[in-house]
Amino acid sequence: MEQEREWLQQALRGDTEAFGLLVQAYERPVYNLAYRMLGNAAEAEDAAQETFLRAYTKLATYQPERKFVNWLLSIASHYCIDRLRKSQRAPQVSLEDPLPPQWLTSDAPRPDQEVSKKQSRDLVRKMLDRLPDVYRAAVVLRYWYGLSYSEIAETMGTTESAIKSRLHRARRMLAQDLQSARA
Amino acid sequence: MDDRMECNQQDRMTEWMSLALDHLLGETEERQLQHHLDACPQCQEEWALMQEASTLFEQSMMVGPPLGFAIRVERRLEAKTRQRRRLFGGIAVLTGSLSLAGVALAALALMVLGGVLWSKSGAFAEIQQSTRVVSTLASGMGLVGKGASLFLKDILLSYGGPVLLLSGIGLIALVGIWIWVYSRQPGNSHKNGVL
């Protein structure tokens, strides 16, 4: 934390090398969020880079009482949602596309037991792609970052009750998704 | 899934299931949920699916960017900084030129106004009588003043107020642009940030 504070102060004085160290420290969480939101590596790379550029130009507005990584995630999630809305991109996966079938029969083994990692990754990506943008962001921040409802609300600029509702609806959609794939 | 609609508590129960997955459901509600699940196969099925999806997501690893990501960000940042410097440099040159032109015009206007007022005051004639050299100089100045006043008379005498007001606004705007350019210049933008 002390090191991070020092890098931040140097970056605030225009030291791009210090900012580069902050990029190295947080590239993984920012990239992961962009990847989960946008669904492909090339767009995730571009969005993650743009997130850091925006962070650099807005660094003076960062409030130190807030976790720096959460501030970065906030920029990244807003940017990704804007990007998806501007491109008005349809889900990359059609709702008619079947989900990977291997573990979707009622007597099939659980995914953590048998299904290959690649199949699990594909399944997660497809399930996420089917969710509306704001639900997807809430799910990603909850599962990959373990943020509390209040932290997700702060990151997404909304209320805790809205997050509670989004997670509830998102999980219901995910359950229905699995159900229809089985049927 | 269709017969799930028969459950009239489904909305409330799925909300509780979501909270239970995050360990945020109170003890009383948790007991009520369990009690309901024991009696409702539709909600049981949904609960199993929600748990399954939740497990899948929890086990999913965080993915990182390809190697060299930080270097690529730094390069992009440097390119953007150079671009901004060029832009701000252009604005600085433009506003600087305008400022100089404004100052020169203001000085000329003051000289013309001074000449006109002086020639009208009568002091001009007295000086003309006292010495020939000064008289020649004064005549010259008077001629310049008269010639220039023909050009600027209407503006300065008829519209003096609005001209002064617009000049003032223009100067304030130029100073504002200069301050903005300086504060937005890469390296200066964060100096006021507090950490």
Short mmCIF file of C-alpha atoms in Angstrom, two decimals:
data_model
loop_
_atom_site.label_atom_id
_atom_site.label_comp_id
_atom_site.label_asym_id
_atom_site.label_seq_id
_atom_site.Cartn_x
_atom_site.Cartn_y
_atom_site.Cartn_z
CA MET A 1 0.00 0.00 0.00
CA GLU A 2 2.83 2.37 0.88
CA GLN A 3 4.53 1.53 -2.40
CA GLU A 4 1.30 2.09 -4.30
CA ARG A 5 0.87 5.47 -2.61
CA GLU A 6 4.38 6.48 -3.61
CA TRP A 7 3.82 5.44 -7.23
CA LEU A 8 0.57 7.38 -7.26
CA GLN A 9 2.23 10.53 -5.99
CA GLN A 10 4.98 10.21 -8.58
CA ALA A 11 2.44 9.58 -11.33
CA LEU A 12 0.52 12.66 -10.21
CA ARG A 13 3.66 14.68 -10.82
CA GLY A 14 3.69 13.36 -14.40
CA ASP A 15 6.08 10.44 -13.90
CA THR A 16 4.94 7.93 -16.54
CA GLU A 17 7.40 5.29 -15.33
CA ALA A 18 5.77 5.27 -11.91
CA PHE A 19 2.42 4.98 -13.63
CA GLY A 20 3.86 2.05 -15.60
CA LEU A 21 4.53 0.28 -12.30
CA LEU A 22 0.91 0.80 -11.32
CA VAL A 23 -0.11 -0.67 -14.69
CA GLN A 24 2.02 -3.74 -14.02
CA ALA A 25 0.49 -4.12 -10.58
CA TYR A 26 -3.12 -3.96 -11.76
CA GLU A 27 -3.05 -5.13 -15.38
CA ARG A 28 -4.49 -8.54 -14.51
CA PRO A 29 -7.69 -7.46 -12.70
CA VAL A 30 -8.39 -4.73 -15.25
CA TYR A 31 -7.79 -7.00 -18.23
CA ASN A 32 -9.88 -9.78 -16.70
CA LEU A 33 -12.84 -7.44 -16.21
CA ALA A 34 -12.58 -6.21 -19.81
CA TYR A 35 -12.28 -9.78 -21.07
CA ARG A 36 -15.31 -10.97 -19.10
CA MET A 37 -17.35 -7.97 -20.24
CA LEU A 38 -16.39 -7.95 -23.93
CA GLY A 39 -15.81 -11.65 -24.50
CA ASN A 40 -12.69 -11.59 -26.65
CA ALA A 41 -8.98 -10.99 -26.16
CA ALA A 42 -8.40 -8.25 -28.75
CA GLU A 43 -11.20 -6.03 -27.47
CA ALA A 44 -10.19 -6.75 -23.89
CA GLU A 45 -6.62 -5.63 -24.59
CA ASP A 46 -7.81 -2.38 -26.17
CA ALA A 47 -10.34 -1.69 -23.42
CA ALA A 48 -7.81 -2.41 -20.66
CA GLN A 49 -5.28 -0.08 -22.28
CA GLU A 50 -7.93 2.63 -22.63
CA THR A 51 -8.86 2.16 -18.97
CA PHE A 52 -5.28 2.90 -17.90
CA LEU A 53 -5.02 5.91 -20.23
CA ARG A 54 -8.21 7.32 -18.77
CA ALA A 55 -6.97 6.60 -15.26
CA TYR A 56 -3.77 8.54 -15.98
CA THR A 57 -5.59 11.60 -17.26
CA LYS A 58 -8.10 11.49 -14.38
CA LEU A 59 -5.57 10.63 -11.68
CA ALA A 60 -6.07 13.95 -9.88
CA THR A 61 -9.73 13.02 -9.25
CA TYR A 62 -8.83 9.75 -7.46
CA GLN A 63 -9.93 9.76 -3.82
CA PRO A 64 -7.25 8.02 -1.73
CA GLU A 65 -9.76 6.67 0.81
CA ARG A 66 -11.02 4.40 -1.95
CA LYS A 67 -9.13 1.28 -3.04
CA PHE A 68 -7.14 2.14 -6.16
CA VAL A 69 -7.99 -1.18 -7.82
CA ASN A 70 -11.71 -0.54 -7.28
CA TRP A 71 -11.32 2.88 -8.85
CA LEU A 72 -9.67 1.25 -11.88
CA LEU A 73 -12.41 -1.38 -12.06
CA SER A 74 -15.00 1.40 -11.98
CA ILE A 75 -13.39 3.09 -14.99
CA ALA A 76 -13.09 -0.25 -16.79
CA SER A 77 -16.68 -1.34 -16.18
CA HIS A 78 -18.14 2.01 -17.27
CA TYR A 79 -15.93 2.02 -20.36
CA CYS A 80 -16.90 -1.54 -21.32
CA ILE A 81 -20.61 -0.88 -20.83
CA ASP A 82 -20.36 2.30 -22.92
CA ARG A 83 -18.44 0.44 -25.59
CA LEU A 84 -21.02 -2.33 -25.76
CA ARG A 85 -23.86 0.19 -25.94
CA LYS A 86 -22.19 2.30 -28.62
CA SER A 87 -21.48 -0.69 -30.79
CA GLN A 88 -24.98 -1.99 -29.99
CA ARG A 89 -23.43 -5.36 -30.31
CA ALA A 90 -25.70 -8.31 -30.22
CA PRO A 91 -24.59 -11.06 -27.86
CA GLN A 92 -21.72 -12.93 -29.42
CA VAL A 93 -23.55 -16.11 -28.66
CA SER A 94 -27.03 -16.58 -30.02
CA LEU A 95 -29.68 -17.52 -27.52
CA GLU A 96 -30.41 -20.51 -29.72
CA ASP A 97 -26.83 -21.76 -29.57
CA PRO A 98 -26.62 -24.81 -27.41
CA LEU A 99 -24.41 -24.68 -24.35
CA PRO A 100 -21.70 -27.34 -24.11
CA PRO A 101 -23.75 -30.45 -23.43
CA GLN A 102 -21.29 -32.73 -21.63
CA TRP A 103 -22.39 -32.04 -18.08
CA LEU A 104 -25.89 -30.79 -18.66
CA THR A 105 -27.72 -34.06 -18.30
CA SER A 106 -29.15 -34.61 -14.87
CA ASP A 107 -26.92 -37.60 -14.13
CA ALA A 108 -23.78 -36.01 -15.54
CA PRO A 109 -20.87 -35.35 -13.21
CA ARG A 110 -20.43 -31.83 -11.83
CA PRO A 111 -18.22 -29.51 -13.87
CA ASP A 112 -15.53 -29.33 -11.21
CA GLN A 113 -15.17 -33.12 -11.37
CA GLU A 114 -15.06 -34.15 -15.00
CA VAL A 115 -15.45 -31.46 -17.59
CA SER A 116 -12.29 -30.08 -19.07
CA LYS A 117 -11.12 -26.64 -18.18
CA LYS A 118 -11.61 -25.42 -21.71
CA GLN A 119 -15.22 -26.54 -21.76
CA SER A 120 -15.81 -24.78 -18.47
CA ARG A 121 -14.20 -21.61 -19.80
CA ASP A 122 -16.36 -21.72 -22.93
CA LEU A 123 -19.46 -22.31 -20.88
CA VAL A 124 -18.70 -19.40 -18.55
CA ARG A 125 -18.07 -17.11 -21.50
CA LYS A 126 -21.31 -18.08 -23.23
CA MET A 127 -23.36 -17.72 -20.07
CA LEU A 128 -21.87 -14.29 -19.40
CA ASP A 129 -22.43 -13.15 -22.98
CA ARG A 130 -26.12 -13.85 -22.67
CA LEU A 131 -26.54 -11.53 -19.71
CA PRO A 132 -27.43 -7.84 -20.17
CA ASP A 133 -24.37 -5.58 -19.76
CA VAL A 134 -25.13 -4.23 -16.29
CA TYR A 135 -26.04 -7.68 -14.94
CA ARG A 136 -22.82 -9.07 -16.41
CA ALA A 137 -20.74 -6.39 -14.74
CA ALA A 138 -22.36 -7.08 -11.36
CA VAL A 139 -21.79 -10.84 -11.72
CA VAL A 140 -18.14 -10.39 -12.74
CA LEU A 141 -17.40 -7.99 -9.88
CA ARG A 142 -19.06 -10.36 -7.43
CA TYR A 143 -17.48 -13.63 -8.54
CA TRP A 144 -14.02 -12.66 -9.80
CA TYR A 145 -13.27 -9.85 -7.38
CA GLY A 146 -15.36 -10.85 -4.38
CA LEU A 147 -16.63 -7.30 -3.99
CA SER A 148 -19.41 -6.67 -1.49
CA TYR A 149 -22.75 -5.30 -2.67
CA SER A 150 -21.79 -1.81 -1.48
CA GLU A 151 -18.44 -1.98 -3.28
CA ILE A 152 -20.11 -3.13 -6.50
CA ALA A 153 -22.65 -0.32 -6.14
CA GLU A 154 -19.85 2.23 -5.69
CA THR A 155 -17.91 0.80 -8.61
CA MET A 156 -20.92 0.88 -10.92
CA GLY A 157 -22.28 4.16 -9.60
CA THR A 158 -25.59 2.79 -8.37
CA THR A 159 -27.33 1.65 -5.17
CA GLU A 160 -26.92 -1.53 -3.15
CA SER A 161 -30.56 -2.45 -3.71
CA ALA A 162 -30.03 -2.16 -7.47
CA ILE A 163 -27.07 -4.52 -7.23
CA LYS A 164 -29.05 -6.96 -5.10
CA SER A 165 -31.77 -6.93 -7.74
CA ARG A 166 -29.32 -7.28 -10.66
CA LEU A 167 -27.55 -10.25 -9.07
CA HIS A 168 -30.85 -11.91 -8.26
CA ARG A 169 -32.12 -11.49 -11.82
CA ALA A 170 -28.80 -12.45 -13.35
CA ARG A 171 -28.67 -15.68 -11.34
CA ARG A 172 -32.23 -16.47 -12.30
CA MET A 173 -31.35 -15.97 -15.96
CA LEU A 174 -28.28 -18.18 -15.59
CA ALA A 175 -30.37 -20.91 -13.99
CA GLN A 176 -32.97 -20.67 -16.75
CA ASP A 177 -30.18 -20.77 -19.30
CA LEU A 178 -28.88 -24.05 -17.93
CA GLN A 179 -32.39 -25.38 -17.67
CA SER A 180 -33.28 -24.62 -21.29
CA ALA A 181 -30.01 -26.10 -22.50
CA ARG A 182 -30.87 -29.31 -20.75
CA ALA A 183 -34.37 -29.44 -22.18
CA MET B 1 -39.55 -25.13 -16.10
CA ASP B 2 -43.13 -24.38 -17.14
CA ASP B 3 -44.69 -25.94 -14.09
CA ARG B 4 -42.34 -23.79 -12.00
CA MET B 5 -44.81 -20.96 -12.53
CA GLU B 6 -47.15 -22.81 -10.23
CA CYS B 7 -45.00 -21.75 -7.30
CA ASN B 8 -46.50 -18.48 -6.09
CA GLN B 9 -43.49 -17.64 -3.93
CA GLN B 10 -40.92 -18.06 -6.65
CA ASP B 11 -39.83 -14.41 -6.89
CA ARG B 12 -39.23 -14.08 -3.18
CA MET B 13 -37.53 -17.47 -3.00
CA THR B 14 -35.12 -16.83 -5.87
CA GLU B 15 -34.22 -13.51 -4.27
CA TRP B 16 -33.46 -15.37 -1.05
CA MET B 17 -31.49 -17.99 -2.99
CA SER B 18 -29.33 -15.26 -4.47
CA LEU B 19 -28.71 -13.77 -1.03
CA ALA B 20 -27.99 -17.24 0.37
CA LEU B 21 -25.32 -17.77 -2.27
CA ASP B 22 -23.62 -14.61 -1.01
CA HIS B 23 -24.10 -15.66 2.65
CA LEU B 24 -26.28 -12.61 3.23
CA LEU B 25 -29.54 -14.33 4.12
CA GLY B 26 -30.70 -14.02 7.73
CA GLU B 27 -31.23 -17.14 9.85
CA THR B 28 -35.00 -16.86 9.87
CA GLU B 29 -35.22 -16.43 6.11
CA GLU B 30 -32.76 -19.25 5.60
CA ARG B 31 -34.95 -21.59 7.62
CA GLN B 32 -38.02 -20.48 5.67
CA LEU B 33 -36.19 -21.02 2.41
CA GLN B 34 -35.10 -24.49 3.45
CA HIS B 35 -38.64 -25.28 4.55
CA HIS B 36 -39.98 -24.10 1.20
CA LEU B 37 -37.37 -26.05 -0.76
CA ASP B 38 -38.33 -29.23 1.08
CA ALA B 39 -41.86 -28.87 -0.23
CA CYS B 40 -41.35 -27.30 -3.68
CA PRO B 41 -39.62 -29.36 -6.37
CA GLN B 42 -39.65 -26.43 -8.84
CA CYS B 43 -37.70 -24.20 -6.49
CA GLN B 44 -35.45 -27.12 -5.54
CA GLU B 45 -34.50 -27.48 -9.18
CA GLU B 46 -33.87 -23.77 -9.57
CA TRP B 47 -31.79 -23.72 -6.39
CA ALA B 48 -29.66 -26.58 -7.72
CA LEU B 49 -29.12 -24.75 -11.03
CA MET B 50 -28.20 -21.51 -9.29
CA GLN B 51 -25.70 -23.32 -7.09
CA GLU B 52 -24.27 -25.08 -10.12
CA ALA B 53 -23.77 -21.82 -12.03
CA SER B 54 -22.33 -20.20 -8.95
CA THR B 55 -19.79 -23.00 -8.48
CA LEU B 56 -18.78 -22.76 -12.12
CA PHE B 57 -18.15 -19.02 -11.84
CA GLU B 58 -16.34 -19.30 -8.52
CA GLN B 59 -13.94 -21.81 -10.02
CA SER B 60 -13.24 -19.72 -13.08
CA MET B 61 -9.76 -18.24 -13.00
CA MET B 62 -8.86 -14.62 -13.57
CA VAL B 63 -7.25 -14.15 -16.98
CA GLY B 64 -4.29 -11.86 -17.51
CA PRO B 65 -3.18 -9.91 -20.58
CA PRO B 66 -0.51 -11.14 -23.00
CA LEU B 67 3.10 -10.36 -22.05
CA GLY B 68 4.26 -6.78 -22.53
CA PHE B 69 0.91 -5.20 -21.72
CA ALA B 70 2.39 -2.50 -19.45
CA ILE B 71 4.93 -1.54 -22.13
CA ARG B 72 2.16 -1.23 -24.71
CA VAL B 73 0.20 1.03 -22.35
CA GLU B 74 3.29 3.18 -21.73
CA ARG B 75 3.87 3.55 -25.47
CA ARG B 76 0.27 4.54 -26.04
CA LEU B 77 0.49 6.98 -23.15
CA GLU B 78 3.64 8.57 -24.60
CA ALA B 79 2.00 8.85 -28.04
CA LYS B 80 -1.03 10.47 -26.49
CA THR B 81 1.16 12.86 -24.47
CA ARG B 82 3.06 13.89 -27.62
CA GLN B 83 -0.23 14.45 -29.44
CA ARG B 84 -1.52 16.61 -26.58
CA ARG B 85 1.72 18.59 -26.45
CA ARG B 86 1.41 19.35 -30.18
CA LEU B 87 -2.21 20.42 -29.72
CA PHE B 88 -1.46 22.60 -26.70
CA GLY B 89 1.62 24.03 -28.45
CA GLY B 90 -0.58 25.07 -31.38
CA ILE B 91 -3.11 26.67 -29.06
CA ALA B 92 -0.31 28.45 -27.18
CA VAL B 93 1.14 29.89 -30.40
CA LEU B 94 -2.28 30.99 -31.60
CA THR B 95 -3.32 32.64 -28.34
CA GLY B 96 0.16 34.17 -27.93
CA SER B 97 -0.06 35.76 -31.38
CA LEU B 98 -3.54 37.05 -30.63
CA SER B 99 -2.34 38.46 -27.31
CA LEU B 100 0.55 40.31 -28.96
CA ALA B 101 -1.75 41.65 -31.66
CA GLY B 102 -4.20 42.77 -28.96
CA VAL B 103 -1.48 44.55 -26.98
CA ALA B 104 -0.18 46.29 -30.14
CA LEU B 105 -3.69 47.42 -31.08
CA ALA B 106 -4.36 48.66 -27.55
CA ALA B 107 -1.10 50.66 -27.58
CA LEU B 108 -1.94 52.18 -30.97
CA ALA B 109 -5.44 53.07 -29.82
CA LEU B 110 -4.06 54.77 -26.70
CA MET B 111 -1.57 56.77 -28.75
CA VAL B 112 -4.26 57.89 -31.18
CA LEU B 113 -6.64 58.79 -28.39
CA GLY B 114 -3.88 60.69 -26.58
CA GLY B 115 -3.00 62.61 -29.76
CA VAL B 116 -6.60 63.55 -30.42
CA LEU B 117 -7.20 64.71 -26.85
CA TRP B 118 -3.97 66.64 -26.78
CA SER B 119 -4.72 68.48 -30.01
CA LYS B 120 -8.17 69.39 -28.72
CA SER B 121 -6.94 70.67 -25.37
CA GLY B 122 -5.16 73.79 -26.76
CA ALA B 123 -1.77 72.84 -25.31
CA PHE B 124 -0.84 71.80 -28.75
CA ALA B 125 -1.06 75.39 -30.08
CA GLU B 126 1.01 76.80 -27.17
CA ILE B 127 3.80 74.38 -27.79
CA GLN B 128 3.70 75.22 -31.49
CA GLN B 129 4.41 78.84 -30.61
CA SER B 130 7.24 78.17 -28.12
CA THR B 131 9.72 76.27 -30.20
CA ARG B 132 9.93 75.44 -33.79
CA VAL B 133 11.36 71.92 -33.22
CA VAL B 134 8.72 70.95 -30.78
CA SER B 135 6.24 72.64 -33.04
CA THR B 136 7.30 70.49 -35.94
CA LEU B 137 7.15 67.36 -33.81
CA ALA B 138 3.80 68.31 -32.42
CA SER B 139 2.47 69.05 -35.86
CA GLY B 140 3.69 65.70 -37.03
CA MET B 141 2.02 63.97 -34.11
CA GLY B 142 -1.08 65.96 -34.68
CA LEU B 143 -1.20 64.91 -38.30
CA VAL B 144 -0.67 61.30 -37.38
CA GLY B 145 -3.35 61.61 -34.74
CA LYS B 146 -5.76 63.27 -37.13
CA GLY B 147 -5.11 60.74 -39.87
CA ALA B 148 -5.53 57.81 -37.54
CA SER B 149 -8.49 59.37 -35.87
CA LEU B 150 -10.29 59.47 -39.22
CA PHE B 151 -9.85 55.73 -39.29
CA LEU B 152 -10.67 55.01 -35.67
CA LYS B 153 -12.78 58.01 -34.72
CA ASP B 154 -16.13 56.37 -35.17
CA ILE B 155 -15.05 53.29 -33.29
CA LEU B 156 -13.37 55.04 -30.38
CA LEU B 157 -15.69 58.02 -29.93
CA SER B 158 -19.02 56.59 -31.04
CA TYR B 159 -18.56 53.01 -29.80
CA GLY B 160 -15.86 53.52 -27.20
CA GLY B 161 -17.79 51.73 -24.43
CA PRO B 162 -18.58 48.54 -26.32
CA VAL B 163 -15.07 48.47 -27.83
CA LEU B 164 -13.46 48.73 -24.40
CA LEU B 165 -15.87 46.12 -23.02
CA LEU B 166 -15.17 43.69 -25.86
CA SER B 167 -11.41 44.29 -25.55
CA GLY B 168 -11.61 43.55 -21.83
CA ILE B 169 -13.58 40.37 -22.41
CA GLY B 170 -11.13 39.36 -25.13
CA LEU B 171 -8.14 39.87 -22.85
CA ILE B 172 -9.81 37.95 -20.00
CA ALA B 173 -10.62 35.12 -22.43
CA LEU B 174 -7.01 35.03 -23.64
CA VAL B 175 -5.70 34.92 -20.07
CA GLY B 176 -8.20 32.14 -19.34
CA ILE B 177 -7.02 30.15 -22.36
CA TRP B 178 -3.41 30.57 -21.26
CA ILE B 179 -4.19 29.29 -17.77
CA TRP B 180 -6.13 26.36 -19.23
CA VAL B 181 -3.29 25.53 -21.63
CA TYR B 182 -0.78 25.59 -18.79
CA SER B 183 -2.89 23.47 -16.44
CA ARG B 184 -3.71 20.89 -19.12
CA GLN B 185 -0.14 20.58 -20.30
CA PRO B 186 1.10 17.03 -19.64
CA GLY B 187 3.09 17.03 -16.44
CA ASN B 188 1.24 20.03 -15.02
CA SER B 189 -2.21 18.49 -14.96
CA HIS B 190 -1.77 16.55 -11.74
CA LYS B 191 0.26 19.01 -9.74
CA ASN B 192 -2.72 20.09 -7.74
CA GLY B 193 -3.81 16.56 -6.95
CA VAL B 194 -3.78 15.60 -3.31
CA LEU B 195 -2.96 12.14 -2.14
#
